[in-house]
Coordinates of C-alpha atoms and ligand atoms in Angstrom, one line a residue:
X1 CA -9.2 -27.2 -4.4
X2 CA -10.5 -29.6 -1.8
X3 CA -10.5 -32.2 -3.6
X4 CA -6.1 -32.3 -2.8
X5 CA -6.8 -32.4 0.7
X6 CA -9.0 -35.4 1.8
X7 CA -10.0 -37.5 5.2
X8 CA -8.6 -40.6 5.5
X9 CA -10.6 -43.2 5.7
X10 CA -8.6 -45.9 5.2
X11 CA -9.5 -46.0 1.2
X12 CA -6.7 -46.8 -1.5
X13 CA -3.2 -44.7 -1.5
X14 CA 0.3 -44.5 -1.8
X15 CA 2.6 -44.3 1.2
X16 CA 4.9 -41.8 1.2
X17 CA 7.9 -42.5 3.6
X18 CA 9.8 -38.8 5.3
X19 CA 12.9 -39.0 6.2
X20 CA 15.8 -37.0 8.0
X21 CA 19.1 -36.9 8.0
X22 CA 18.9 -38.1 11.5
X23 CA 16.3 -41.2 10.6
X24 CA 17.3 -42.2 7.3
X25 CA 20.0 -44.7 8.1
X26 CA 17.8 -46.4 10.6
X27 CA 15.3 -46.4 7.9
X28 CA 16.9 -47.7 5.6
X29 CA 18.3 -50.6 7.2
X30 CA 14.5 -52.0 7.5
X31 CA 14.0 -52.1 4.2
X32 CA 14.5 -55.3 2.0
X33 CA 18.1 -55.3 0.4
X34 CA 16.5 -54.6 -3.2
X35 CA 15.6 -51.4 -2.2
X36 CA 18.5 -50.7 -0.7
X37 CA 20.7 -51.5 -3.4
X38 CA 18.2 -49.1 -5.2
X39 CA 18.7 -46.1 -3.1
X40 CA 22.4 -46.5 -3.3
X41 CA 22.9 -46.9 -6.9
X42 CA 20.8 -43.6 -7.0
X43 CA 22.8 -42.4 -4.8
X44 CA 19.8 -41.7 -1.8
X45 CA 21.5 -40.4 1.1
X46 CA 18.7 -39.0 2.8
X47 CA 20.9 -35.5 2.7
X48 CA 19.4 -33.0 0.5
X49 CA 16.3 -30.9 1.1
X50 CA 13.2 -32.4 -0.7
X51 CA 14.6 -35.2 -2.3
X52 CA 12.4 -37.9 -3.7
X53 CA 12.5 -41.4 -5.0
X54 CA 9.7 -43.9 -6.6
X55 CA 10.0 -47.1 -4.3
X56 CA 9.0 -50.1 -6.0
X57 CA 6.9 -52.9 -4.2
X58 CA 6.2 -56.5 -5.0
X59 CA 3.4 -56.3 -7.5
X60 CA 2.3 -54.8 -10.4
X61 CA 1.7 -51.2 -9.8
X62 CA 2.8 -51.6 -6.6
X63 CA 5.1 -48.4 -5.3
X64 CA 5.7 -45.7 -2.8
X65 CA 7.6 -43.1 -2.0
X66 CA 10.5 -41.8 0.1
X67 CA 11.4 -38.0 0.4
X68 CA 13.8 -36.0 2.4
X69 CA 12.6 -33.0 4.7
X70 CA 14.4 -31.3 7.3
X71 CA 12.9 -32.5 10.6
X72 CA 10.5 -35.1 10.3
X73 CA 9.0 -34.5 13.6
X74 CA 8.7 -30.4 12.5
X75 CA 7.1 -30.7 8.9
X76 CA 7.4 -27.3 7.9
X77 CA 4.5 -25.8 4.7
X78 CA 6.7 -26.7 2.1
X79 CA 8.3 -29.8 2.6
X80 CA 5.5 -31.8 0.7
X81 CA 5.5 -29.4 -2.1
X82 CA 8.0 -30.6 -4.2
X83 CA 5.9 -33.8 -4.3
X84 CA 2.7 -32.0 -5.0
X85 CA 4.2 -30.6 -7.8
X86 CA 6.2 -33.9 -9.6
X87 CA 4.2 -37.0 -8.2
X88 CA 1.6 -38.6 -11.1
X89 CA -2.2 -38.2 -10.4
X90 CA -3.3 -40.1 -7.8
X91 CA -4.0 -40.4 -3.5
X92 CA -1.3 -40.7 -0.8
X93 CA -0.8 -40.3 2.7
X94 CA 2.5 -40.7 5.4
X95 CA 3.7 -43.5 6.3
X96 CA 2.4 -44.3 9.7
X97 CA -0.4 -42.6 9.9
X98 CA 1.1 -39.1 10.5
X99 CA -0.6 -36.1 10.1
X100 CA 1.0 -33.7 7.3
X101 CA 0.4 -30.9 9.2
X102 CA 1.1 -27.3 8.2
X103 CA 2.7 -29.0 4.7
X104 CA -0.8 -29.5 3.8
X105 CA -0.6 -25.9 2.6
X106 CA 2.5 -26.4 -0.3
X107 CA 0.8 -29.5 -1.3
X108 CA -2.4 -27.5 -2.3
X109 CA -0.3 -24.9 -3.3
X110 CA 2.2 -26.9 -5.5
X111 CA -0.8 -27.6 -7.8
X112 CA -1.6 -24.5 -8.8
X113 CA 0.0 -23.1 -12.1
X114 CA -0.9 -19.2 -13.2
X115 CA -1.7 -19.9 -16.8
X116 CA -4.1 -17.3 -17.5
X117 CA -2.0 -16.0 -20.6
X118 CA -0.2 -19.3 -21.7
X119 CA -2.0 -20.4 -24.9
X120 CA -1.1 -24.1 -24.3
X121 CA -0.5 -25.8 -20.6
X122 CA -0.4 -28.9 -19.3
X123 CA -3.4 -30.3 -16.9
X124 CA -2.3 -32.6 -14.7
X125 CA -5.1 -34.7 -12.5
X126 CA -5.0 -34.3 -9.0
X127 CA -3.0 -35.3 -6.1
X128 CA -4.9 -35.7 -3.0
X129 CA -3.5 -36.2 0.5
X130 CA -5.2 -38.0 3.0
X131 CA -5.3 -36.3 6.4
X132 CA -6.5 -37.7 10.1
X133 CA -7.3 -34.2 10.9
X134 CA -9.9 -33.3 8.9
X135 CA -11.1 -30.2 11.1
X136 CA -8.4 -28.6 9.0
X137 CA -9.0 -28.9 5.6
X138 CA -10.9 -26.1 5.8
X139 CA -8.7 -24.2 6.9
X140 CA -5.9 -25.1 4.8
X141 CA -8.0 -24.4 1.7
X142 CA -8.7 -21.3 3.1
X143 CA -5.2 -20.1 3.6
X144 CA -4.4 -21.6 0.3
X145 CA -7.5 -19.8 -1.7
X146 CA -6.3 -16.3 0.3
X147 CA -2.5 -17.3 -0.9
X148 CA -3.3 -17.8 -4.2
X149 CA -5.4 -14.6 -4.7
X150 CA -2.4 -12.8 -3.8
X151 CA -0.4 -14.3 -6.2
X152 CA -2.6 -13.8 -8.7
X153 CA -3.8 -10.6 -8.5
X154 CA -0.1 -9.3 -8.5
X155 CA 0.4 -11.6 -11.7
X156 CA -1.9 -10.1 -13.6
X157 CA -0.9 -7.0 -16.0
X158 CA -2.5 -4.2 -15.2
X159 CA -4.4 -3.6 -17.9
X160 CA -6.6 -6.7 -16.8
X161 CA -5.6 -6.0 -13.0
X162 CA -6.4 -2.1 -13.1
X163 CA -8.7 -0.1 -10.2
X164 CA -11.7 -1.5 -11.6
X165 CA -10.4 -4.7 -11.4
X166 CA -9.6 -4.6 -7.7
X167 CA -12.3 -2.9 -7.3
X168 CA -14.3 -6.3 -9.0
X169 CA -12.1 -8.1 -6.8
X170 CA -13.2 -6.7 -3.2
X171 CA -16.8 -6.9 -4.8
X172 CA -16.8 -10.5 -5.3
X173 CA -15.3 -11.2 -1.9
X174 CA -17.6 -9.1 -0.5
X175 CA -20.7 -10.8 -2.3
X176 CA -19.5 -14.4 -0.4
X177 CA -20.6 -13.3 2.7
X178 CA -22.7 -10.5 2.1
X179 CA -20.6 -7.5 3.5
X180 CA -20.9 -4.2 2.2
X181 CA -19.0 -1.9 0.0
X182 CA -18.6 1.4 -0.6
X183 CA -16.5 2.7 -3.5
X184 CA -15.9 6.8 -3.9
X185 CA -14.1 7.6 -7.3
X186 CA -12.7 9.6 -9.5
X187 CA -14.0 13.4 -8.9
X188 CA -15.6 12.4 -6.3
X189 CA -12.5 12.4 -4.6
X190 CA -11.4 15.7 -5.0
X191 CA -13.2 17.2 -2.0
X192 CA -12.7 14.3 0.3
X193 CA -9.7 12.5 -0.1
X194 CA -7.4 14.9 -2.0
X195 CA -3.7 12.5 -2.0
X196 CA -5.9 9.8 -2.9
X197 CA -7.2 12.0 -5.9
X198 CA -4.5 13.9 -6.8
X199 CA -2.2 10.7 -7.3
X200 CA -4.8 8.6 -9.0
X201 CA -6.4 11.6 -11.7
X202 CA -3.8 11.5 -14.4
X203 CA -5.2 7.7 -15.3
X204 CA -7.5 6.8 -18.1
X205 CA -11.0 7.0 -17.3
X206 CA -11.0 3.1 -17.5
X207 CA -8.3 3.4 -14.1
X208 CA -9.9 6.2 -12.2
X209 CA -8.6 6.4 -8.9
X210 CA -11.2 5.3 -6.0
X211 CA -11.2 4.4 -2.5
X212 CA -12.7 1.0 -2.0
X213 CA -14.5 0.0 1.2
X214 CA -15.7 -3.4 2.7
X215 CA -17.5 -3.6 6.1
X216 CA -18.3 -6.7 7.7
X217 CA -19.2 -8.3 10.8
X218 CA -21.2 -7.4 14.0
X219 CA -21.3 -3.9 14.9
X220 CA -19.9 -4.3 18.3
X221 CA -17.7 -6.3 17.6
X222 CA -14.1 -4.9 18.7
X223 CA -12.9 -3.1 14.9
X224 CA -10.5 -4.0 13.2
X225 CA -9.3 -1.8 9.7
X226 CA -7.2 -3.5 6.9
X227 CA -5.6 -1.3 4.8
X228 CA -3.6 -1.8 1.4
X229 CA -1.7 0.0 -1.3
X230 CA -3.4 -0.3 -4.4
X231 CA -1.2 1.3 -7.0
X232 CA -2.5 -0.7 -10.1
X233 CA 0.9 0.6 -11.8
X234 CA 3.5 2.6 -10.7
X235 CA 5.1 4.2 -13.4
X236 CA 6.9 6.9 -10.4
X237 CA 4.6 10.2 -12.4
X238 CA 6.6 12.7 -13.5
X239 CA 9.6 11.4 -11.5
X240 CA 9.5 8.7 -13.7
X241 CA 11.1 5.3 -12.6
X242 CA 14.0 3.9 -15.0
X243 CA 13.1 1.1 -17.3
X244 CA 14.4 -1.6 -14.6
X245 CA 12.6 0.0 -11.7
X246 CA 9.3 0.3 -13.6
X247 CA 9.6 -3.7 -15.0
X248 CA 7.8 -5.4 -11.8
X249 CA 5.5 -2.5 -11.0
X250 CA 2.4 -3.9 -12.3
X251 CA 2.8 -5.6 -8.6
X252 CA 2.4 -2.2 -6.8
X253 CA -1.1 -3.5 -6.1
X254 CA 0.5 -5.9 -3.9
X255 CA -0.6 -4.5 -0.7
X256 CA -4.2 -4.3 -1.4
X257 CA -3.9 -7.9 -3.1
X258 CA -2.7 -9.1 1.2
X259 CA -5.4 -7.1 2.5
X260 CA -8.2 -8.5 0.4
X261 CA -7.0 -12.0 1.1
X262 CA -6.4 -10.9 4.9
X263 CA -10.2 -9.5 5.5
X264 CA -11.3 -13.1 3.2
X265 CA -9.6 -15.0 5.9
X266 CA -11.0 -13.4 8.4
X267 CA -14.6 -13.6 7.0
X268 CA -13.5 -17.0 6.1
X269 CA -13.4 -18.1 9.3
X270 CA -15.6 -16.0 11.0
X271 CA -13.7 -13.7 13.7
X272 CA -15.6 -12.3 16.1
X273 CA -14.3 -9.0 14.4
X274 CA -16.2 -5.6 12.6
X275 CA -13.8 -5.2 9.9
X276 CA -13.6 -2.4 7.4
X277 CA -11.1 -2.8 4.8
X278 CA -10.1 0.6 3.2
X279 CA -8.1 -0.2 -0.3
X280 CA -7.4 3.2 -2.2
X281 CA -6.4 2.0 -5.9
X282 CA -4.6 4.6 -8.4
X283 CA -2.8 4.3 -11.1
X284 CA 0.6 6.0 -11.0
X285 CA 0.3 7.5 -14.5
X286 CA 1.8 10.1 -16.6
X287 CA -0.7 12.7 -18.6
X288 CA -1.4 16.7 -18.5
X289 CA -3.3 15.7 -15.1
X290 CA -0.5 14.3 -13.4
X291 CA 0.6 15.4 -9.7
X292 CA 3.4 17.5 -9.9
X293 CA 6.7 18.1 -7.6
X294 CA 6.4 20.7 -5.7
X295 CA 2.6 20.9 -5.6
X296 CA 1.2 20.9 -2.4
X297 CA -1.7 18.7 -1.2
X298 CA -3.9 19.4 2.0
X299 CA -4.5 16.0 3.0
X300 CA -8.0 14.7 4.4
X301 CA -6.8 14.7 7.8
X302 CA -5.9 18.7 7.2
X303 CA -2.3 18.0 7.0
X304 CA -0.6 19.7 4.0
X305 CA 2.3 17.6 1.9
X306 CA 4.8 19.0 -0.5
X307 CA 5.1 16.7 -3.0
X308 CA 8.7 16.1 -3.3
X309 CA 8.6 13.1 -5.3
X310 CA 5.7 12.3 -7.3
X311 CA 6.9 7.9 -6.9
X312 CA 6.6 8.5 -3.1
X313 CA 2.9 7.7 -4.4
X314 CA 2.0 5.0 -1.7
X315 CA 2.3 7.0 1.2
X316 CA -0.2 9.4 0.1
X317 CA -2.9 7.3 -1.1
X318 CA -2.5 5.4 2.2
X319 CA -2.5 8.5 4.4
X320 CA -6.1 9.3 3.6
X321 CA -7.1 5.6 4.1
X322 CA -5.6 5.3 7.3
X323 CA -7.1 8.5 8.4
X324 CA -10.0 7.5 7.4
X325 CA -10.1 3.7 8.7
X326 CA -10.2 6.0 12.3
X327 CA -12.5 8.0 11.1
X328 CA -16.1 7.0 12.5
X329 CA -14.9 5.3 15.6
X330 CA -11.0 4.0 16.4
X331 CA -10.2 1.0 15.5
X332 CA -9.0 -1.6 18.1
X333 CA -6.3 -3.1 15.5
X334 CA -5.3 -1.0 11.9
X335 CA -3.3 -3.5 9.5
X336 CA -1.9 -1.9 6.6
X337 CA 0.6 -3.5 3.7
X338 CA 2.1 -1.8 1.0
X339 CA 4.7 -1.9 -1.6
X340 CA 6.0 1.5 -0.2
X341 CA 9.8 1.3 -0.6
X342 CA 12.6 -0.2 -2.3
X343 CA 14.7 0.3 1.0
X344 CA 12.5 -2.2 2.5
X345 CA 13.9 -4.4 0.2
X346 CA 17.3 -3.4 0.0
X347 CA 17.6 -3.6 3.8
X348 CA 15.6 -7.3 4.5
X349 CA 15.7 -9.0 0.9
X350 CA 12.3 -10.4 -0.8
X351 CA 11.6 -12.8 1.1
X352 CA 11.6 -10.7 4.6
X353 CA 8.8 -8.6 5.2
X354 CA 9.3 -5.1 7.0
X355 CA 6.9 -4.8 9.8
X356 CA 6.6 -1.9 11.6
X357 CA 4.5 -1.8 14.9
X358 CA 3.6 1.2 17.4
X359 CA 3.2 -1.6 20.3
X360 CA 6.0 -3.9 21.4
X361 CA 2.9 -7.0 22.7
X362 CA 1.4 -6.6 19.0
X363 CA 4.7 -7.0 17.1
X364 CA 5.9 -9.6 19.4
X365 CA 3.1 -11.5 18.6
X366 CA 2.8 -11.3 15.0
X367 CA 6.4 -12.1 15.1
X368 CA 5.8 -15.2 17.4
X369 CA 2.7 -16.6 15.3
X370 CA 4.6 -15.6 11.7
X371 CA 7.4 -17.9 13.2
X372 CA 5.0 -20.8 14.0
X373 CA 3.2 -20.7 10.6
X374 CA 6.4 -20.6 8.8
X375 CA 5.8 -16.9 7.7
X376 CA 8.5 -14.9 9.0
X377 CA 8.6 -11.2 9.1
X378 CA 11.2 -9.0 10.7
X379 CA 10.8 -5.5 13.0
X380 CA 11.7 -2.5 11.9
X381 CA 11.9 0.6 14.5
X382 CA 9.7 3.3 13.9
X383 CA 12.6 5.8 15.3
X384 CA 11.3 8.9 16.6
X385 CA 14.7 11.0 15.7
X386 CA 14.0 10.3 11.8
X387 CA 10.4 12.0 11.7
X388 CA 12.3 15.6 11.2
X389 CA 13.3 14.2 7.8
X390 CA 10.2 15.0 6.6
X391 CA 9.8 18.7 7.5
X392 CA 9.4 20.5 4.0
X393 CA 9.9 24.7 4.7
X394 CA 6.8 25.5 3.2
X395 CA 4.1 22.9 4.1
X396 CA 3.4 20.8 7.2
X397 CA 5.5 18.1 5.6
X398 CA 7.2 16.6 2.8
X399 CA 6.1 13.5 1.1
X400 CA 9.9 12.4 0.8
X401 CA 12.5 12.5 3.4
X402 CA 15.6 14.4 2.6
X403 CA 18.7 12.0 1.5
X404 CA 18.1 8.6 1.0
X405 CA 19.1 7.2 4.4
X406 CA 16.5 5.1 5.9
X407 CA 13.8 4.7 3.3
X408 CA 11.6 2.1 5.0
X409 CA 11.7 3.8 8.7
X410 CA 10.9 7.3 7.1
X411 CA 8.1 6.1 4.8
X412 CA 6.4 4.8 8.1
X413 CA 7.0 7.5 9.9
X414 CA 5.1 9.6 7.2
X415 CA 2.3 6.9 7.5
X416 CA 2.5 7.1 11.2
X417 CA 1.2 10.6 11.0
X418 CA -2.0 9.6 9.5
X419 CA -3.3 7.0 11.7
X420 CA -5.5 7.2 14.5
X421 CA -4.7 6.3 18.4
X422 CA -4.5 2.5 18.6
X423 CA -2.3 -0.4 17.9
X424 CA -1.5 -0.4 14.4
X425 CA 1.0 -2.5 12.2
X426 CA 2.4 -1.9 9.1
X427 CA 4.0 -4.0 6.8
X428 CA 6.2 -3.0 4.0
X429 CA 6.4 -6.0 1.4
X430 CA 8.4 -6.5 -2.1
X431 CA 5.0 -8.9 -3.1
X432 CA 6.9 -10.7 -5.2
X433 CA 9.6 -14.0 -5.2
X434 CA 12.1 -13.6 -7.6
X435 CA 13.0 -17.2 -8.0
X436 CA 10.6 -20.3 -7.7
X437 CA 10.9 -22.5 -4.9
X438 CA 8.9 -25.9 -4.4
X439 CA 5.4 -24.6 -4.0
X440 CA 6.5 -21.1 -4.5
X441 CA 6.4 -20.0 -8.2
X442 CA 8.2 -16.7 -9.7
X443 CA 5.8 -14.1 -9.1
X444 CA 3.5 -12.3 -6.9
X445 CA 3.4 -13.7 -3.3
X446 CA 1.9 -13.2 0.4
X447 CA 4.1 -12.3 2.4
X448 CA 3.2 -11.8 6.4
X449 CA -0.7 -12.8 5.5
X450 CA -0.8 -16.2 7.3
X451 CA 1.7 -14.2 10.4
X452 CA -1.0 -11.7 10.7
X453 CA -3.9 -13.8 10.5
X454 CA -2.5 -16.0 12.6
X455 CA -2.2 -13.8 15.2
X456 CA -5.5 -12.2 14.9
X457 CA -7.0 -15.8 15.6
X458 CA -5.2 -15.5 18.8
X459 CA -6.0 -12.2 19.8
X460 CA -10.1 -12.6 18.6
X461 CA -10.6 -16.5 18.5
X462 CA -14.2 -17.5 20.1
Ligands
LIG1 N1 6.3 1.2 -5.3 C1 7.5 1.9 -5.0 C2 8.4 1.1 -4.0 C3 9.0 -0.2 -4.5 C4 10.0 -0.1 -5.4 C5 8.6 -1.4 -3.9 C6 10.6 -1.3 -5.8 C7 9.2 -2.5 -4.3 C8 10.2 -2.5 -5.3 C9 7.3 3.2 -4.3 O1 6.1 3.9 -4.7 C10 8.4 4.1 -4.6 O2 8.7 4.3 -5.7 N2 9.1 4.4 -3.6 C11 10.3 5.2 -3.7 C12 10.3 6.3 -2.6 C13 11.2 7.4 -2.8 C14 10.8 8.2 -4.1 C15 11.2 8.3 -1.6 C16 11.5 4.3 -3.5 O3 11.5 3.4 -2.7 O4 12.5 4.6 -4.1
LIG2 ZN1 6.5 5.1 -6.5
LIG3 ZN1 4.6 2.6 -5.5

């Protein structure tokens, strides 16, 4: 994956001019008149986003390019991408020397295609840009590897992307930098971690429920906890989803998929962090064992839940986590992402993550970084009023609010009374694009990762 991002050393490559809406006309009066006859009888204008044209020089083989982005002086991650994906094999850097920048990121990813079930595909060679910043290649490839394992554990079925699987997933992280797991499954659970158990028994032995757990880093080093929903499949239990809601939930693992990538990063680059990444993977299954409305569960933290709704699965899964990530000592940071509601979704679209924060400094800042690092994510109030939604008459609460107002806010609140006293985020994401964009296939995506990580290299950079 390196190999796309290179230093330049001056060696053989194609230019590639950017233009604006702003620059073009100036740009294109300095060119000779053949190439301007060119881009008019193609009808160049400079105008729309990403557009791209072979320029042809005065020998054989001879040739650049010219593309469109919005700002040339504000390259954003994906203004390159469309290039990455069409232009042949080959090297290339800006014209003028200029650093790509953050678009270094949908070049890499531009040139990866998910073909793990496509009996034929198409290999195309590489297309490297040249960088003068080398110091962040590294990091690029980082951010792109952490991207891309999102992606791809989200698109892959569950029956090759089950608990085991994650679980073979946090192990070969782990195994890169020699943290530690712990895993705890399937009866094993019963005494200790009860929501995590009673959602996850009705699977095949194959997909027995487990908590997963990574630990990493100096030991006093400030903590930080990553959790993530790892619901392998959500068929909704016994309160079984329709056929359309049920289609895309083999991404239900999306939450643990951002956390992995999230603690890579951070072992990646070596924070100054001790992180323990708690991923409780289920599958949401239907059988004589499943979970049944109206049962009641006494949680780990002692708490009981009425089981109202047996597909308002996340919430309890995550509940032990997150009482557990506070367990041994309180974190200084929790993290947790989930798939937890369709509200989040119906409220804030796909693309727009739900973030949740119990500290006005700590979402601020996510929300500032997310913006630099073209990763935007979007507040959501964790309103005190709606926490009575979730009495239940007979039990401490109710794993479901009452009506269906406010699905996003009342699925936090439920989470909020799991975690332990410190700053803590959540972020409720769909995990998936619905339609490709350059650099951006149809699929499973990261949504808030690079925000978050972002902001954790300002709050715990050396
Ligand atoms: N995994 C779903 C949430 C979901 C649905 C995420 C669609 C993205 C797209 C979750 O487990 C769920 O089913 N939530 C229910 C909660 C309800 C039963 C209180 C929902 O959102 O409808
Ligand atoms: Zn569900
Ligand atoms: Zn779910």
């Amino acid at each position: 994956m390196t190999d796309l991002l290179k230093a330049d050393q001056g060696q053989d490559a194609r230019t590639i001019h950017l233009v604006d809406e702003d620059s073009f006309a100036d740009w294109k009066k300095e060119q000779p008149q053949r190439l301007r006859t060119l881009l008019d009888a193609n009808r160049y204008e400079g105008k729309q986003g990403y557009q791209w044209m072979v320029l042809p020089g005065e020998g054989e083989d001879d040739w650049s390019v010219v593309s469109t982005v919005a700002n040339v002086d504000e390259l954003s991650p994906w203004c390159l991408a469309k290039l990455g994906e069409e232009l042949p094999e080959g090297s290339y850097r800006l014209a003028g020397d200029k650093d790509p920048g953050p678009a270094k990121l949908g070049w890499i990813l531009a040139q990866n295609q998910y073909c793990r079930y496509k009996s034929e595909h198409e290999e195309r060679g590489d297309r490297t840009l040249l960088t003068s910043s080398p110091a962040d290649i590294d990091r690029t490839a980082l951010a792109a590897e952490a991207t891309l394992l999102v992606r791809d554990m989200i698109d892959t079925p569950t029956a090759d992307m089950g608990p085991d699987r994650i679980e073979a997933q946090v192990r070969e992280v782990a195994g890169r930098f020699s943290a530690e797991v712990e895993v705890i499954k399937g009866d094993a659970l019963e005494q200790g971690y009860p929501m995590i158990h009673a959602v996850g028994k009705a699977a095949a032995r194959a997909h027995a429920p487990r908590l997963i757990e990574l630990v990493w880093g100096k030991e006093d080093a400030p903590r930080l906890a990553i959790v993530g929903k790892g619901v392998a499949f959500d068929s909704g239990g016994l309160d079984i989803k329709a056929a359309s809601g049920m289609r895309l939930m083999k991404k239900d693992m999306g939450g643990s998929a951002h956390a992995l990538a999230l603690a890579l990063m951070v072992m990646g680059r070596n924070l100054p962090v001790r992180l323990h990444l708690l991923i409780p993977a289920v599958e949401n299954a239907i059988s004589e064992e499943s979970f049944r409305p109206g049962d009641i569960i006494k949680s780990r933290k002692g708490l009981t839940v009425e089981i109202d709704n047996t597909d308002a699965e996340g919430r309890l899964i995550l509940g032990d986590a997150l009482h557990k990530a506070g367990e041994e000592e309180t974190p200084d940071l929790l993290v947790d992402f989930a798939t937890l509601t369709g509200a989040a979704r119906v409220a804030l679209g796909p693309d727009l993550p739900a973030m949740f924060a119990n500290d006005d400094s700590l979402a601020h800042g996510i929300a500032t970084s997310g913006g630099n690092v073209g990763d935007d994510v979007w507040r959501m109030p964790l309103w005190d009023k709606y926490d009575e939604m979730l009495s239940s008459s007979i039990a401490d609460m109710s794993n479901s609010a009452q009506g269906s107002f406010a699905g996003c806010i009342t699925a936090a609140l439920f989470l909020r009374r799991f975690i332990p006293d410190c700053d803590w985020v959540h972020f409720d994401t769909f995990g998936w694009r619905p339609t490709a964009k350059p650099g951006r296939p149809k699929g499973g995506e990261a949504y808030g990762l690079r925000a978050t990580f972002a902001y954790l290299e300002e709050r715990y950079g050396q």
